[in-house]
Amino acid sequence: MIPYGRQSVDQTDIDAVVEVLQSDWLTQGPTIERFERAMAERCQAGFAVAVCNATAALHIACLAADLGPGDWLWTTPNTFLASANCGRYCGAGVDFVDIDPLTWNLDAEVLASKLEQAERDGKLPKVLVAVAFSGQSCDMRRIAELAERYAFTVIEDASHAVGASYAGRPVGCGEFAAMTVFSFHPVKIITSAEGGMVLTNRPELAERLQRLRSHGMTRDPQQMSEPSHGPWYYQQVELGFNYRITDLQAALGLSQLARLDEFVARRRELAARYSRLLAHLPLTLPVAQVQAESAWHLYVVRLQTGRINLSHRQVFEGLRAAGVGVNLHYIPVHLQPYYRDLGFAEGDFPQAERYYTEAISLPLFPLLSDEQQDTVVGHLQRLLQ
Ligand SMILES: *Cc1c(COP(=O)(O)O)cnc(C)c1O
């Protein structure tokens, strides 16, 4: 089976991990800081805080934005569960903004009108999680304008978009989002096995994020309520978690970061190749968002179902049966039983729901060969014609 995504781990990556394994620090050591500094530099961000996964990163980013009970978090329904769940972890309400039928990202104009309504109802969101779906940012310029006008915090969920850029600057630089979250799960652009990171330019957010990832503890006398008792002393000043990443993972992440450009270049090449090879088929292909240069985590096609004899499910199953490990990103989050129990129903976000009945993610990862890609295209062609 050709998988839809796969990590690329080479001998340099292995050596980097083994080196840490033989060092004094398996966790809470110096490699984490090196990983953070390297990523901050690469993204032109002031601060980076590494944690055990992107879900934890989203959680503490929401807490750092002071999200809590009585507040609202908005996000897109076309995302992984974590982009919405982070609001629920904080006790906030979650609502969704439907997607742009062309880019499949959260639609900034739908957001604008929903905000007008929310202002009238006195239910404005405190946090917007703007997901860079498939690796390309939303219309962040427009979203940042709206954030300013309606005073909400933008968290860019760039789990798909490590190595992407927007408006000529790296995703994560903080020009259009207060905080940016990355995932280093093996299917994503670079991996630390499990791992995540929050980038920000605001020192007060960085400080809060560092504290929240480790039990709400501080050793900084400036953050303490009374003078230090001595060199052993720490204080817990709020409720935090153990969301730390290990040095082993950070070593893998740091080593992979050195290969990021190579990964993204190959993903872009493969994506361009898919677009060329699939152009004649009854498919709707990905469209570039203005200003965004995608990292191409996913290559999604939409079936033009009126022009195809097989159903969406039959095409999907046909590809799997042929050894093509396709996937579907995403089941609309609001239709999950947990969210239906909170009052959402079919018909709430028609663009995301329609997308779900047509979308298929094709295999895309740096080690995918041209020959394997030709095999994928060949099976797709056979099924669609
Ligand atoms: C993968 C992913 C996450 C969660 O990442 P983990 O590191 O597995 O916690 C969150 N949001 C999106 C959009 C993702 O794709």
mmCIF file of C-alpha atoms and ligand atoms in Angstrom:
data_model
loop_
_atom_site.group_PDB
_atom_site.id
_atom_site.type_symbol
_atom_site.label_atom_id
_atom_site.label_comp_id
_atom_site.label_asym_id
_atom_site.label_seq_id
_atom_site.Cartn_x
_atom_site.Cartn_y
_atom_site.Cartn_z
ATOM 1 C CA MET A 1 0.000 0.000 0.000
ATOM 2 C CA ILE A 2 1.289 3.458 -0.912
ATOM 3 C CA PRO A 3 0.448 5.463 2.237
ATOM 4 C CA TYR A 4 -1.063 8.965 2.047
ATOM 5 C CA GLY A 5 1.751 10.320 4.204
ATOM 6 C CA ARG A 6 5.006 9.048 5.629
ATOM 7 C CA GLN A 7 7.998 10.436 7.491
ATOM 8 C CA SER A 8 11.480 10.516 6.012
ATOM 9 C CA VAL A 9 14.069 9.637 8.673
ATOM 10 C CA ASP A 10 17.692 9.348 7.596
ATOM 11 C CA GLN A 11 20.984 8.491 9.301
ATOM 12 C CA THR A 12 21.600 12.117 10.396
ATOM 13 C CA ASP A 13 18.257 12.073 12.210
ATOM 14 C CA ILE A 14 19.100 8.750 13.871
ATOM 15 C CA ASP A 15 22.560 9.953 14.914
ATOM 16 C CA ALA A 16 21.085 13.111 16.425
ATOM 17 C CA VAL A 17 18.686 11.093 18.584
ATOM 18 C CA VAL A 18 21.336 8.565 19.637
ATOM 19 C CA GLU A 19 23.640 11.388 20.683
ATOM 20 C CA VAL A 20 21.016 12.734 23.087
ATOM 21 C CA LEU A 21 20.290 9.230 24.336
ATOM 22 C CA GLN A 22 23.940 8.978 25.425
ATOM 23 C CA SER A 23 23.952 12.437 27.012
ATOM 24 C CA ASP A 24 22.961 13.558 30.527
ATOM 25 C CA TRP A 25 19.568 14.837 29.463
ATOM 26 C CA LEU A 26 16.752 12.728 28.098
ATOM 27 C CA THR A 27 14.246 15.426 28.899
ATOM 28 C CA GLN A 28 14.296 19.053 30.056
ATOM 29 C CA GLY A 29 17.796 19.417 28.655
ATOM 30 C CA PRO A 30 19.487 21.815 26.230
ATOM 31 C CA THR A 31 18.261 20.265 22.956
ATOM 32 C CA ILE A 32 14.728 21.548 23.479
ATOM 33 C CA GLU A 33 15.971 25.112 23.631
ATOM 34 C CA ARG A 34 18.116 24.591 20.551
ATOM 35 C CA PHE A 35 15.082 23.269 18.678
ATOM 36 C CA GLU A 36 13.007 26.225 19.844
ATOM 37 C CA ARG A 37 15.631 28.792 18.883
ATOM 38 C CA ALA A 38 16.218 27.219 15.476
ATOM 39 C CA MET A 39 12.506 27.186 14.703
ATOM 40 C CA ALA A 40 11.978 30.758 15.940
ATOM 41 C CA GLU A 41 14.844 31.916 13.767
ATOM 42 C CA ARG A 42 13.626 30.048 10.743
ATOM 43 C CA CYS A 43 10.129 31.546 11.162
ATOM 44 C CA GLN A 44 11.345 35.038 12.073
ATOM 45 C CA ALA A 45 9.470 34.789 15.378
ATOM 46 C CA GLY A 46 10.542 36.186 18.730
ATOM 47 C CA PHE A 47 9.759 33.111 20.810
ATOM 48 C CA ALA A 48 9.042 29.410 20.385
ATOM 49 C CA VAL A 49 7.724 27.070 23.079
ATOM 50 C CA ALA A 50 7.953 23.345 22.336
ATOM 51 C CA VAL A 51 5.464 20.905 23.824
ATOM 52 C CA CYS A 52 4.530 17.229 23.589
ATOM 53 C CA ASN A 53 2.098 17.615 20.652
ATOM 54 C CA ALA A 54 0.110 20.236 18.754
ATOM 55 C CA THR A 55 -3.062 19.449 20.677
ATOM 56 C CA ALA A 56 -1.307 20.510 23.897
ATOM 57 C CA ALA A 57 0.090 23.532 22.044
ATOM 58 C CA LEU A 58 -3.433 24.594 21.040
ATOM 59 C CA HIS A 59 -4.667 24.083 24.591
ATOM 60 C CA ILE A 60 -2.050 26.284 26.228
ATOM 61 C CA ALA A 61 -2.291 28.862 23.420
ATOM 62 C CA CYS A 62 -6.003 29.195 24.222
ATOM 63 C CA LEU A 63 -5.242 29.523 27.934
ATOM 64 C CA ALA A 64 -2.578 32.138 27.199
ATOM 65 C CA ALA A 65 -5.279 34.043 25.279
ATOM 66 C CA ASP A 66 -7.342 33.908 28.511
ATOM 67 C CA LEU A 67 -10.017 31.728 26.949
ATOM 68 C CA GLY A 68 -12.382 30.370 29.603
ATOM 69 C CA PRO A 69 -15.982 29.570 30.523
ATOM 70 C CA GLY A 70 -18.425 32.048 28.991
ATOM 71 C CA ASP A 71 -16.096 32.755 26.057
ATOM 72 C CA TRP A 72 -16.313 31.545 22.452
ATOM 73 C CA LEU A 73 -13.730 29.972 20.203
ATOM 74 C CA TRP A 74 -14.430 29.845 16.469
ATOM 75 C CA THR A 75 -12.727 27.655 13.924
ATOM 76 C CA THR A 76 -13.349 25.871 10.632
ATOM 77 C CA PRO A 77 -15.361 22.627 10.491
ATOM 78 C CA ASN A 78 -12.844 21.306 7.928
ATOM 79 C CA THR A 79 -10.085 20.454 10.373
ATOM 80 C CA PHE A 80 -8.825 17.858 12.774
ATOM 81 C CA LEU A 81 -10.772 17.618 16.038
ATOM 82 C CA ALA A 82 -8.013 19.279 18.070
ATOM 83 C CA SER A 83 -8.591 22.743 16.522
ATOM 84 C CA ALA A 84 -12.034 22.795 18.153
ATOM 85 C CA ASN A 85 -11.440 20.632 21.227
ATOM 86 C CA CYS A 86 -8.892 23.093 22.605
ATOM 87 C CA GLY A 87 -11.743 25.541 23.211
ATOM 88 C CA ARG A 88 -13.728 22.908 25.093
ATOM 89 C CA TYR A 89 -10.685 22.051 27.282
ATOM 90 C CA CYS A 90 -10.857 25.675 28.488
ATOM 91 C CA GLY A 91 -14.567 25.439 29.177
ATOM 92 C CA ALA A 92 -15.387 27.808 26.309
ATOM 93 C CA GLY A 93 -18.128 27.402 23.722
ATOM 94 C CA VAL A 94 -17.075 26.392 20.215
ATOM 95 C CA ASP A 95 -18.613 27.587 16.970
ATOM 96 C CA PHE A 96 -17.597 27.202 13.334
ATOM 97 C CA VAL A 97 -17.172 29.342 10.225
ATOM 98 C CA ASP A 98 -17.927 27.628 6.917
ATOM 99 C CA ILE A 99 -15.225 27.105 4.297
ATOM 100 C CA ASP A 100 -14.445 28.891 1.053
ATOM 101 C CA PRO A 101 -15.674 26.541 -1.700
ATOM 102 C CA LEU A 102 -12.484 27.119 -3.692
ATOM 103 C CA THR A 103 -9.633 27.029 -1.178
ATOM 104 C CA TRP A 104 -11.408 24.827 1.407
ATOM 105 C CA ASN A 105 -10.039 27.109 4.105
ATOM 106 C CA LEU A 106 -12.130 29.074 6.583
ATOM 107 C CA ASP A 107 -13.918 31.756 4.505
ATOM 108 C CA ALA A 108 -12.903 35.208 5.728
ATOM 109 C CA GLU A 109 -16.019 36.847 4.243
ATOM 110 C CA VAL A 110 -18.328 34.370 5.953
ATOM 111 C CA LEU A 111 -16.364 35.190 9.093
ATOM 112 C CA ALA A 112 -16.957 38.922 8.548
ATOM 113 C CA SER A 113 -20.730 38.530 8.342
ATOM 114 C CA LYS A 114 -20.867 36.085 11.235
ATOM 115 C CA LEU A 115 -18.951 38.616 13.349
ATOM 116 C CA GLU A 116 -21.495 41.349 12.496
ATOM 117 C CA GLN A 117 -24.260 39.081 13.701
ATOM 118 C CA ALA A 118 -22.319 38.032 16.790
ATOM 119 C CA GLU A 119 -21.728 41.655 17.702
ATOM 120 C CA ARG A 120 -25.463 42.317 17.582
ATOM 121 C CA ASP A 121 -26.050 39.213 19.747
ATOM 122 C CA GLY A 122 -23.251 40.070 22.178
ATOM 123 C CA LYS A 123 -21.526 36.752 21.434
ATOM 124 C CA LEU A 124 -18.247 37.759 19.805
ATOM 125 C CA PRO A 125 -15.473 35.149 19.904
ATOM 126 C CA LYS A 126 -12.414 35.623 22.076
ATOM 127 C CA VAL A 127 -10.259 33.288 19.967
ATOM 128 C CA LEU A 128 -10.250 32.339 16.298
ATOM 129 C CA VAL A 129 -8.292 29.226 15.363
ATOM 130 C CA ALA A 130 -7.408 29.819 11.706
ATOM 131 C CA VAL A 131 -6.328 26.483 10.259
ATOM 132 C CA ALA A 132 -3.865 26.531 7.361
ATOM 133 C CA PHE A 133 -5.648 23.644 5.682
ATOM 134 C CA SER A 134 -3.422 21.342 3.618
ATOM 135 C CA GLY A 135 -0.480 23.676 4.193
ATOM 136 C CA GLN A 136 -1.713 27.029 2.934
ATOM 137 C CA SER A 137 -2.732 29.881 5.188
ATOM 138 C CA CYS A 138 -6.213 31.368 5.204
ATOM 139 C CA ASP A 139 -6.759 34.950 4.089
ATOM 140 C CA MET A 140 -4.757 36.069 7.111
ATOM 141 C CA ARG A 141 -4.589 39.723 6.139
ATOM 142 C CA ARG A 142 -8.380 40.015 6.185
ATOM 143 C CA ILE A 143 -8.604 37.900 9.334
ATOM 144 C CA ALA A 144 -6.085 40.143 11.109
ATOM 145 C CA GLU A 145 -8.150 43.226 10.142
ATOM 146 C CA LEU A 146 -11.253 41.613 11.600
ATOM 147 C CA ALA A 147 -9.346 40.577 14.732
ATOM 148 C CA GLU A 148 -8.351 44.162 15.292
ATOM 149 C CA ARG A 149 -11.848 45.474 14.746
ATOM 150 C CA TYR A 150 -13.615 42.882 16.922
ATOM 151 C CA ALA A 151 -10.808 42.368 19.435
ATOM 152 C CA PHE A 152 -10.306 38.615 19.263
ATOM 153 C CA THR A 153 -7.034 36.686 19.364
ATOM 154 C CA VAL A 154 -5.932 34.820 16.243
ATOM 155 C CA ILE A 155 -4.216 31.474 16.761
ATOM 156 C CA GLU A 156 -3.008 30.059 13.464
ATOM 157 C CA ASP A 157 -3.202 26.268 13.534
ATOM 158 C CA ALA A 158 -0.340 25.718 11.114
ATOM 159 C CA SER A 159 -0.024 22.002 11.882
ATOM 160 C CA HIS A 160 0.006 21.454 8.099
ATOM 161 C CA ALA A 161 2.095 24.483 7.256
ATOM 162 C CA VAL A 162 5.600 24.185 8.703
ATOM 163 C CA GLY A 163 7.809 25.682 6.001
ATOM 164 C CA ALA A 164 4.970 27.528 4.260
ATOM 165 C CA SER A 165 4.899 31.276 3.728
ATOM 166 C CA TYR A 166 2.291 33.980 3.507
ATOM 167 C CA ALA A 167 2.623 37.508 2.134
ATOM 168 C CA GLY A 168 6.293 36.805 1.509
ATOM 169 C CA ARG A 169 7.112 35.857 5.098
ATOM 170 C CA PRO A 170 7.341 32.487 6.874
ATOM 171 C CA VAL A 171 4.204 31.134 8.524
ATOM 172 C CA GLY A 172 4.879 31.575 12.238
ATOM 173 C CA CYS A 173 6.405 35.061 11.944
ATOM 174 C CA GLY A 174 3.496 36.495 13.901
ATOM 175 C CA GLU A 175 2.571 39.274 11.505
ATOM 176 C CA PHE A 176 -1.054 38.139 11.256
ATOM 177 C CA ALA A 177 -1.524 35.845 14.273
ATOM 178 C CA ALA A 178 -0.767 36.322 17.968
ATOM 179 C CA MET A 179 0.325 32.685 18.177
ATOM 180 C CA THR A 180 1.090 30.000 15.602
ATOM 181 C CA VAL A 181 0.929 26.281 16.345
ATOM 182 C CA PHE A 182 2.927 23.572 14.584
ATOM 183 C CA SER A 183 2.583 19.784 14.763
ATOM 184 C CA PHE A 184 5.479 17.379 14.368
ATOM 185 C CA HIS A 185 3.430 14.197 14.074
ATOM 186 C CA PRO A 186 5.072 11.797 11.563
ATOM 187 C CA VAL A 187 2.532 12.480 8.799
ATOM 188 C CA LYS A 188 3.178 16.228 8.976
ATOM 189 C CA ILE A 189 5.952 18.193 7.249
ATOM 190 C CA ILE A 190 8.768 17.475 9.729
ATOM 191 C CA THR A 191 8.547 15.109 12.672
ATOM 192 C CA SER A 192 9.721 14.696 16.246
ATOM 193 C CA ALA A 193 7.562 11.517 16.556
ATOM 194 C CA GLU A 194 5.135 13.376 18.825
ATOM 195 C CA GLY A 195 5.662 17.090 19.236
ATOM 196 C CA GLY A 196 4.244 20.554 18.837
ATOM 197 C CA MET A 197 5.256 24.164 19.192
ATOM 198 C CA VAL A 198 3.767 27.598 19.742
ATOM 199 C CA LEU A 199 5.449 30.612 18.151
ATOM 200 C CA THR A 200 4.795 34.169 19.222
ATOM 201 C CA ASN A 201 6.394 37.606 19.248
ATOM 202 C CA ARG A 202 4.857 38.626 22.547
ATOM 203 C CA PRO A 203 7.092 38.015 25.578
ATOM 204 C CA GLU A 204 4.163 37.895 28.018
ATOM 205 C CA LEU A 205 2.544 35.113 25.963
ATOM 206 C CA ALA A 206 5.814 33.195 25.703
ATOM 207 C CA GLU A 207 6.290 33.388 29.469
ATOM 208 C CA ARG A 208 2.763 32.178 30.089
ATOM 209 C CA LEU A 209 3.133 29.311 27.610
ATOM 210 C CA GLN A 210 6.367 28.170 29.242
ATOM 211 C CA ARG A 211 4.699 28.147 32.617
ATOM 212 C CA LEU A 212 1.569 26.345 31.430
ATOM 213 C CA ARG A 213 3.534 23.517 29.816
ATOM 214 C CA SER A 214 5.100 22.692 33.157
ATOM 215 C CA HIS A 215 2.507 22.673 35.955
ATOM 216 C CA GLY A 216 2.136 26.471 36.142
ATOM 217 C CA MET A 217 5.514 26.525 37.915
ATOM 218 C CA THR A 218 8.037 29.333 37.857
ATOM 219 C CA ARG A 219 11.574 29.838 39.145
ATOM 220 C CA ASP A 220 11.565 33.498 38.106
ATOM 221 C CA PRO A 221 11.520 35.712 41.251
ATOM 222 C CA GLN A 222 9.659 38.373 39.257
ATOM 223 C CA GLN A 223 6.695 36.054 38.821
ATOM 224 C CA MET A 224 6.581 35.034 42.511
ATOM 225 C CA SER A 225 4.197 36.300 45.173
ATOM 226 C CA GLU A 226 6.944 36.506 47.840
ATOM 227 C CA PRO A 227 10.745 36.558 47.963
ATOM 228 C CA SER A 228 12.457 33.297 47.059
ATOM 229 C CA HIS A 229 13.207 30.941 50.011
ATOM 230 C CA GLY A 230 16.496 29.855 48.398
ATOM 231 C CA PRO A 231 18.041 28.168 45.363
ATOM 232 C CA TRP A 232 15.616 25.197 45.555
ATOM 233 C CA TYR A 233 12.560 27.365 45.481
ATOM 234 C CA TYR A 234 9.808 27.426 42.887
ATOM 235 C CA GLN A 235 6.219 28.537 42.966
ATOM 236 C CA GLN A 236 3.108 27.288 41.256
ATOM 237 C CA VAL A 237 1.327 30.493 40.285
ATOM 238 C CA GLU A 238 -1.474 28.973 38.200
ATOM 239 C CA LEU A 239 -2.773 25.568 37.126
ATOM 240 C CA GLY A 240 -0.589 24.093 34.389
ATOM 241 C CA PHE A 241 0.175 20.670 32.928
ATOM 242 C CA ASN A 242 2.997 18.352 32.076
ATOM 243 C CA TYR A 243 3.032 19.076 28.349
ATOM 244 C CA ARG A 244 6.816 18.906 28.000
ATOM 245 C CA ILE A 245 8.555 17.480 24.960
ATOM 246 C CA THR A 246 11.627 15.281 25.525
ATOM 247 C CA ASP A 247 15.179 16.054 24.400
ATOM 248 C CA LEU A 248 15.098 12.878 22.315
ATOM 249 C CA GLN A 249 12.139 14.225 20.378
ATOM 250 C CA ALA A 250 13.638 17.695 20.152
ATOM 251 C CA ALA A 251 16.829 16.199 18.688
ATOM 252 C CA LEU A 252 14.800 14.487 15.969
ATOM 253 C CA GLY A 253 12.833 17.684 15.326
ATOM 254 C CA LEU A 254 15.970 19.806 15.148
ATOM 255 C CA SER A 255 17.645 17.393 12.771
ATOM 256 C CA GLN A 256 14.524 17.289 10.588
ATOM 257 C CA LEU A 257 14.355 21.078 10.563
ATOM 258 C CA ALA A 258 17.636 21.090 8.652
ATOM 259 C CA ARG A 259 15.856 19.081 5.959
ATOM 260 C CA LEU A 260 12.688 21.195 5.869
ATOM 261 C CA ASP A 261 13.495 23.052 2.640
ATOM 262 C CA GLU A 262 14.262 19.812 0.859
ATOM 263 C CA PHE A 263 10.968 18.275 2.102
ATOM 264 C CA VAL A 264 8.846 21.233 1.071
ATOM 265 C CA ALA A 265 10.562 21.508 -2.310
ATOM 266 C CA ARG A 266 9.781 17.865 -3.080
ATOM 267 C CA ARG A 267 6.180 18.235 -1.850
ATOM 268 C CA ARG A 268 5.713 21.269 -4.113
ATOM 269 C CA GLU A 269 7.176 19.389 -7.046
ATOM 270 C CA LEU A 270 4.858 16.423 -6.475
ATOM 271 C CA ALA A 271 1.833 18.707 -6.041
ATOM 272 C CA ALA A 272 2.594 20.513 -9.310
ATOM 273 C CA ARG A 273 3.015 17.124 -10.969
ATOM 274 C CA TYR A 274 -0.394 15.914 -9.673
ATOM 275 C CA SER A 275 -2.011 19.107 -10.932
ATOM 276 C CA ARG A 276 -0.541 18.551 -14.372
ATOM 277 C CA LEU A 277 -1.334 14.834 -14.579
ATOM 278 C CA LEU A 278 -4.892 15.130 -13.232
ATOM 279 C CA ALA A 279 -5.972 18.240 -15.152
ATOM 280 C CA HIS A 280 -8.036 16.301 -17.712
ATOM 281 C CA LEU A 281 -10.008 14.232 -15.194
ATOM 282 C CA PRO A 282 -13.439 15.093 -13.730
ATOM 283 C CA LEU A 283 -11.853 16.454 -10.585
ATOM 284 C CA THR A 284 -11.673 19.817 -8.857
ATOM 285 C CA LEU A 285 -8.040 20.414 -7.974
ATOM 286 C CA PRO A 286 -6.591 22.562 -5.168
ATOM 287 C CA VAL A 287 -6.602 26.304 -5.789
ATOM 288 C CA ALA A 288 -3.926 28.571 -4.356
ATOM 289 C CA GLN A 289 -5.004 31.133 -1.787
ATOM 290 C CA VAL A 290 -3.857 34.622 -2.749
ATOM 291 C CA GLN A 291 -0.489 35.391 -1.110
ATOM 292 C CA ALA A 292 -0.030 31.905 0.358
ATOM 293 C CA GLU A 293 2.749 29.523 -0.585
ATOM 294 C CA SER A 294 1.674 26.131 0.630
ATOM 295 C CA ALA A 295 3.899 23.572 2.346
ATOM 296 C CA TRP A 296 1.648 20.956 0.699
ATOM 297 C CA HIS A 297 0.920 18.687 3.642
ATOM 298 C CA LEU A 298 -2.051 17.348 1.690
ATOM 299 C CA TYR A 299 -3.029 17.075 -1.937
ATOM 300 C CA VAL A 300 -6.829 16.884 -1.942
ATOM 301 C CA VAL A 301 -8.990 16.398 -5.015
ATOM 302 C CA ARG A 302 -12.770 16.781 -5.173
ATOM 303 C CA LEU A 303 -14.748 14.429 -7.383
ATOM 304 C CA GLN A 304 -17.063 16.133 -9.858
ATOM 305 C CA THR A 305 -19.684 13.559 -8.944
ATOM 306 C CA GLY A 306 -22.091 14.526 -11.754
ATOM 307 C CA ARG A 307 -19.454 13.517 -14.311
ATOM 308 C CA ILE A 308 -18.462 10.193 -12.700
ATOM 309 C CA ASN A 309 -20.290 6.856 -12.747
ATOM 310 C CA LEU A 310 -18.980 5.638 -9.407
ATOM 311 C CA SER A 311 -19.901 7.130 -6.040
ATOM 312 C CA HIS A 312 -17.378 8.965 -3.868
ATOM 313 C CA ARG A 313 -17.185 5.950 -1.619
ATOM 314 C CA GLN A 314 -16.678 3.562 -4.544
ATOM 315 C CA VAL A 315 -13.787 5.632 -5.883
ATOM 316 C CA PHE A 316 -12.234 5.794 -2.404
ATOM 317 C CA GLU A 317 -12.624 2.048 -1.863
ATOM 318 C CA GLY A 318 -11.420 1.328 -5.406
ATOM 319 C CA LEU A 319 -8.206 3.225 -4.740
ATOM 320 C CA ARG A 320 -7.648 1.465 -1.406
ATOM 321 C CA ALA A 321 -8.292 -1.909 -3.069
ATOM 322 C CA ALA A 322 -5.656 -1.017 -5.670
ATOM 323 C CA GLY A 323 -3.086 -0.349 -2.952
ATOM 324 C CA VAL A 324 -3.406 3.429 -2.951
ATOM 325 C CA GLY A 325 -3.661 4.556 0.664
ATOM 326 C CA VAL A 326 -5.984 7.503 0.169
ATOM 327 C CA ASN A 327 -7.522 9.314 3.105
ATOM 328 C CA LEU A 328 -10.214 11.903 3.784
ATOM 329 C CA HIS A 329 -9.468 15.233 5.418
ATOM 330 C CA TYR A 330 -11.811 16.021 7.079
ATOM 331 C CA ILE A 331 -15.123 14.767 8.418
ATOM 332 C CA PRO A 332 -16.827 18.072 9.361
ATOM 333 C CA VAL A 333 -16.105 18.488 13.063
ATOM 334 C CA HIS A 334 -19.595 19.794 13.865
ATOM 335 C CA LEU A 335 -21.110 16.487 12.716
ATOM 336 C CA GLN A 336 -19.186 14.445 15.281
ATOM 337 C CA PRO A 337 -21.531 13.023 17.944
ATOM 338 C CA TYR A 338 -19.794 15.066 20.651
ATOM 339 C CA TYR A 339 -20.497 18.320 18.766
ATOM 340 C CA ARG A 340 -24.011 17.261 17.717
ATOM 341 C CA ASP A 341 -24.722 16.866 21.434
ATOM 342 C CA LEU A 342 -23.745 20.527 21.788
ATOM 343 C CA GLY A 343 -26.467 21.462 19.291
ATOM 344 C CA PHE A 344 -24.870 21.272 15.839
ATOM 345 C CA ALA A 345 -26.665 19.498 13.001
ATOM 346 C CA GLU A 346 -26.476 18.652 9.344
ATOM 347 C CA GLY A 347 -26.958 21.732 7.195
ATOM 348 C CA ASP A 348 -25.162 24.101 9.592
ATOM 349 C CA PHE A 349 -22.074 24.460 7.366
ATOM 350 C CA PRO A 350 -23.134 23.387 3.867
ATOM 351 C CA GLN A 351 -19.849 24.105 2.089
ATOM 352 C CA ALA A 352 -17.853 21.902 4.473
ATOM 353 C CA GLU A 353 -20.526 19.196 4.291
ATOM 354 C CA ARG A 354 -20.585 19.197 0.488
ATOM 355 C CA TYR A 355 -16.768 19.139 0.437
ATOM 356 C CA TYR A 356 -16.855 16.052 2.663
ATOM 357 C CA THR A 357 -18.945 14.127 0.113
ATOM 358 C CA GLU A 358 -16.390 14.756 -2.649
ATOM 359 C CA ALA A 359 -12.889 15.033 -1.173
ATOM 360 C CA ILE A 360 -10.063 12.495 -1.344
ATOM 361 C CA SER A 361 -6.494 13.057 -0.105
ATOM 362 C CA LEU A 362 -3.973 11.451 -2.443
ATOM 363 C CA PRO A 363 -0.583 10.127 -1.282
ATOM 364 C CA LEU A 364 1.895 12.975 -0.839
ATOM 365 C CA PHE A 365 5.194 12.803 1.036
ATOM 366 C CA PRO A 366 8.828 13.553 0.148
ATOM 367 C CA LEU A 367 9.790 9.922 -0.487
ATOM 368 C CA LEU A 368 6.904 9.325 -2.890
ATOM 369 C CA SER A 369 8.567 8.509 -6.203
ATOM 370 C CA ASP A 370 7.401 9.736 -9.613
ATOM 371 C CA GLU A 371 6.634 6.098 -10.467
ATOM 372 C CA GLN A 372 4.451 5.640 -7.402
ATOM 373 C CA GLN A 373 2.694 8.875 -8.213
ATOM 374 C CA ASP A 374 2.086 7.656 -11.773
ATOM 375 C CA THR A 375 0.540 4.495 -10.289
ATOM 376 C CA VAL A 376 -1.820 6.607 -8.168
ATOM 377 C CA VAL A 377 -2.793 8.703 -11.190
ATOM 378 C CA GLY A 378 -3.296 5.570 -13.313
ATOM 379 C CA HIS A 379 -5.720 4.006 -10.830
ATOM 380 C CA LEU A 380 -7.622 7.242 -10.427
ATOM 381 C CA GLN A 381 -7.939 7.585 -14.191
ATOM 382 C CA ARG A 382 -9.197 4.020 -14.536
ATOM 383 C CA LEU A 383 -11.843 4.535 -11.860
ATOM 384 C CA LEU A 384 -13.056 7.895 -13.136
ATOM 385 C CA GLN A 385 -13.404 7.055 -16.809
HETATM 386 C C1 LIG B 1 -2.327 16.964 13.315
HETATM 387 C C2 LIG B 1 -3.161 18.150 13.653
HETATM 388 C C3 LIG B 1 -3.359 18.595 14.966
HETATM 389 C C4 LIG B 1 -2.888 17.822 16.161
HETATM 390 O O1 LIG B 1 -1.564 17.532 16.121
HETATM 391 P P1 LIG B 1 -0.900 16.546 17.218
HETATM 392 O O2 LIG B 1 0.535 16.950 17.186
HETATM 393 O O3 LIG B 1 -1.151 15.164 16.723
HETATM 394 O O4 LIG B 1 -1.552 16.814 18.527
HETATM 395 C C5 LIG B 1 -4.060 19.757 15.165
HETATM 396 N N1 LIG B 1 -4.588 20.443 14.137
HETATM 397 C C6 LIG B 1 -4.456 20.033 12.863
HETATM 398 C C7 LIG B 1 -5.055 20.847 11.762
HETATM 399 C C8 LIG B 1 -3.747 18.863 12.582
HETATM 400 O O5 LIG B 1 -3.654 18.426 11.326
#
